Short mmCIF file of C-alpha atoms in Angstrom, two decimals:
data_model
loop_
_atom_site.label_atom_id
_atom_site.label_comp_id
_atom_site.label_asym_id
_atom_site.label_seq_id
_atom_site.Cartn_x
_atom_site.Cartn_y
_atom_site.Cartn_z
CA UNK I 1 -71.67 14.77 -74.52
CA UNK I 2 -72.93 16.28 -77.60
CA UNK I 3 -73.97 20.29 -77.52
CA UNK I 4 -76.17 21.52 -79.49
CA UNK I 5 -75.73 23.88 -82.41
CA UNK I 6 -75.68 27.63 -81.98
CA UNK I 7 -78.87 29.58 -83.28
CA UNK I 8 -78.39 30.59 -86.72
CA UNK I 9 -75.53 28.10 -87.28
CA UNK I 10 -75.66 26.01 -89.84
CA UNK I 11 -74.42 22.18 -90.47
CA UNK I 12 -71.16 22.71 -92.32
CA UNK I 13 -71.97 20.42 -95.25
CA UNK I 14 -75.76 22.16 -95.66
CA UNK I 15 -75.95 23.96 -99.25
CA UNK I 16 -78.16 26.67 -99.28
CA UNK I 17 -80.68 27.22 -102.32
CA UNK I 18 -79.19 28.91 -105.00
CA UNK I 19 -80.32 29.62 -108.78
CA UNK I 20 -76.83 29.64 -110.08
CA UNK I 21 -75.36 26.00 -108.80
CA UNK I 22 -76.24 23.33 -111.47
CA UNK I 23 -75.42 19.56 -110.06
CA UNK I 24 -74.43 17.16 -112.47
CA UNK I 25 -74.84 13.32 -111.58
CA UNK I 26 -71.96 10.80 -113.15
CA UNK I 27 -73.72 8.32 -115.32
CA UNK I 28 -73.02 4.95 -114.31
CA UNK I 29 -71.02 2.94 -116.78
CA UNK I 30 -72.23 -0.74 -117.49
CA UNK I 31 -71.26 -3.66 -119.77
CA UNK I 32 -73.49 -5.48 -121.74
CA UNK I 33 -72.93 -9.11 -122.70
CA UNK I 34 -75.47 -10.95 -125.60
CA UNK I 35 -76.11 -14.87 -126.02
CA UNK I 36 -77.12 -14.80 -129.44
CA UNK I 37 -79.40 -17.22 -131.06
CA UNK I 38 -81.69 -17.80 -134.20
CA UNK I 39 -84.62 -16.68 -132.86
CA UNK I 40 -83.74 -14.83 -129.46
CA UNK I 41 -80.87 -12.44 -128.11
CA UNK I 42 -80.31 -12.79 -124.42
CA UNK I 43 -78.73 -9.46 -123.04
CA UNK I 44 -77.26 -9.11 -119.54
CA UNK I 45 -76.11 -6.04 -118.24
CA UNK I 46 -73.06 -5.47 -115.41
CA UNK I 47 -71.63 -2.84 -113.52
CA UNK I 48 -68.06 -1.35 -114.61
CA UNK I 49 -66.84 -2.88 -111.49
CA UNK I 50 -68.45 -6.57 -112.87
CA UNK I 51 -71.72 -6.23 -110.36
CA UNK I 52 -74.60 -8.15 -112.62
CA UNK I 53 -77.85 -5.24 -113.04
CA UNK I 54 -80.45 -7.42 -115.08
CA UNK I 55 -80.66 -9.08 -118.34
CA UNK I 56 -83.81 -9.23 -120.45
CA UNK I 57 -84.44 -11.53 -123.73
CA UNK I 58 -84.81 -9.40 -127.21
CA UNK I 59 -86.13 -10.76 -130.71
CA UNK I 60 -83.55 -11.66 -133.37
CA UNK I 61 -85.16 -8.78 -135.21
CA UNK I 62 -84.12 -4.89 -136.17
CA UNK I 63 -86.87 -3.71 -133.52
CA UNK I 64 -85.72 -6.62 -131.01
CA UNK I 65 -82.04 -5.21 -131.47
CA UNK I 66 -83.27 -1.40 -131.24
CA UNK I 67 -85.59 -2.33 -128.05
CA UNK I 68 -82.66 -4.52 -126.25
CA UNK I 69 -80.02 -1.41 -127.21
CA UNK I 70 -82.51 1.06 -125.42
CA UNK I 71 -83.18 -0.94 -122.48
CA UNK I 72 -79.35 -1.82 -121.85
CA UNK I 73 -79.04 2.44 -121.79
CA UNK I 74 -81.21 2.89 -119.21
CA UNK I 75 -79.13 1.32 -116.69
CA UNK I 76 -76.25 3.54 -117.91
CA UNK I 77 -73.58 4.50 -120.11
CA UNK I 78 -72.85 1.54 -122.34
CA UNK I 79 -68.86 1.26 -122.18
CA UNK I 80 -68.65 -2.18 -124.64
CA UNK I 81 -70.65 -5.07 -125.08
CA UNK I 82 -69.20 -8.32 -125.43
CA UNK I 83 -71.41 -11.03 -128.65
CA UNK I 84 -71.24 -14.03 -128.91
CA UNK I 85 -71.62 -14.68 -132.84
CA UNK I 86 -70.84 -11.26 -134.41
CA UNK I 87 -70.65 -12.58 -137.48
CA UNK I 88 -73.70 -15.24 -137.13
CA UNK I 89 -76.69 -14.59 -135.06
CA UNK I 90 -75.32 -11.50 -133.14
CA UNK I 91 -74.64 -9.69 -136.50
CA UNK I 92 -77.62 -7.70 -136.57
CA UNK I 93 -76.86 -6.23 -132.80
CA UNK I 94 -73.40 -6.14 -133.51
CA UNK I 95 -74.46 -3.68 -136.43
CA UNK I 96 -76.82 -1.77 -134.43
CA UNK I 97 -74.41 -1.01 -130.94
CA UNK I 98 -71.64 -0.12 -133.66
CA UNK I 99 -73.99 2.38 -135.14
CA UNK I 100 -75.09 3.94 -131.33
CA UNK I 101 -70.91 4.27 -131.18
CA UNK I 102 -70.71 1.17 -128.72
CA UNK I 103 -67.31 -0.99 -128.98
CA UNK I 104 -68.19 -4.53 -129.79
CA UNK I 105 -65.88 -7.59 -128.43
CA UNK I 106 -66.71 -10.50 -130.43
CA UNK I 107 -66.80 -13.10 -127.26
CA UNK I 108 -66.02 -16.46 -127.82
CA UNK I 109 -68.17 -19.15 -125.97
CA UNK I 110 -66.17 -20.46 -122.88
CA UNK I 111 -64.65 -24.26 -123.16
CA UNK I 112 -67.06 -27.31 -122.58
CA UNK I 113 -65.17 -28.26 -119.38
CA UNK I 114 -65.79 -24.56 -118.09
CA UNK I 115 -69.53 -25.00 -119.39
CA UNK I 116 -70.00 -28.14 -117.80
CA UNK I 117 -68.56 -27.12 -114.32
CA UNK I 118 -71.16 -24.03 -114.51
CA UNK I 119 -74.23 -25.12 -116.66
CA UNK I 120 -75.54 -23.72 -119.66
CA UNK I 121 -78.12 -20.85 -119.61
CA UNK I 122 -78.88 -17.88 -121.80
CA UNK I 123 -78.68 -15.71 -118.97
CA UNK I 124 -75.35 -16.96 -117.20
CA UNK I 125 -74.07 -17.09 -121.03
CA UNK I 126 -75.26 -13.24 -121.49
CA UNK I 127 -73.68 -12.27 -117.82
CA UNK I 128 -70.61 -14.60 -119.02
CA UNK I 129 -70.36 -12.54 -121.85
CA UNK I 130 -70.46 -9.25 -120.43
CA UNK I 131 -67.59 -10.47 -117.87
CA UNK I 132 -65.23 -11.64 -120.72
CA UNK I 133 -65.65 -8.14 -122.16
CA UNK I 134 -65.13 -5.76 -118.97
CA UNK I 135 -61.95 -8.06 -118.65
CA UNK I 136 -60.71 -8.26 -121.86
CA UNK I 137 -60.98 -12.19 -121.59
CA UNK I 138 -61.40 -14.32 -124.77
CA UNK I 139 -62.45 -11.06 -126.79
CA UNK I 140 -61.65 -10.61 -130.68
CA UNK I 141 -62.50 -7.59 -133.09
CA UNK I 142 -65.80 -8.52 -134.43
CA UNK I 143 -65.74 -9.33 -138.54
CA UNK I 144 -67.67 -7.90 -140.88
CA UNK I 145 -70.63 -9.91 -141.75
CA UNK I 146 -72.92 -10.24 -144.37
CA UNK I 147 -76.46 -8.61 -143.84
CA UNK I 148 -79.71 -10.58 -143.13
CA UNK I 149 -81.39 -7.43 -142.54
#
């Protein structure tokens, strides 16, 4: 049987209130993976440990890249993102995460068996993406590429 706590005992983990303790919380670290198209950037975010967050759809566009960059940061510390197209449609992101200090893995697009097997979406591309950076997996140094805008 469970007794009951003396008076004026306290629980040993209880903190009492003080002015001089300052907590700091651990930012989470995430991964962001982009499908990258003409017209449309499809962005998925993942935990460090490969957990899939969200993923949101961005204009091809400076704002679109700026907007998709700040909404990939609120779910975290942004650790690398993995492009598909660094040097194509993904240039303008690529250019825009290497200027916020982001590593960029230029992400090659998986085989058409693999593809096949698991269908073809921008968002399972964008989480596919993401995946193949956190593990290192089909990843190259993205190229320099010539500017659109």
């Amino acid at each position: 049987m469970l007794s009951a706590r003396p008076t004026g005992c306290r629980h040993p983990l209880a903190v009492a209130y003080r002015r001089d303790i300052t907590i700091v919380a651990a930012s989470r670290r995430v991964v962001i993976g982009a499908d990258t198209h003409p017209d449309t950037n499809h962005l998925a975010v993942i935990s460090d440990a490969g957990k899939p967050l969200a993923d949101a759809e961005f204009p091809t566009n400076p704002a679109g890249h700026d907007d998709g960059v700040r909404w990939a940061e609120r779910f975290g510390t942004i650790v690398i993102a993995g492009v598909e197209g660094t040097s194509s449609y993904g240039a303008g992101l690529t250019r825009v995460l290497q200027a916020a200090g982001i590593e960029v893995a230029e992400v090659s697009r998986p085989d058409r068996a693999a593809r096949r097997r698991q269908g073809k979406s921008d968002p399972l591309d964008a989480h596919t993406a993401a995946s193949a950076a956190l593990a290192g997996d089909r990843c190259a140094v993205p190229e320099d590429a010539p500017r659109r805008w």
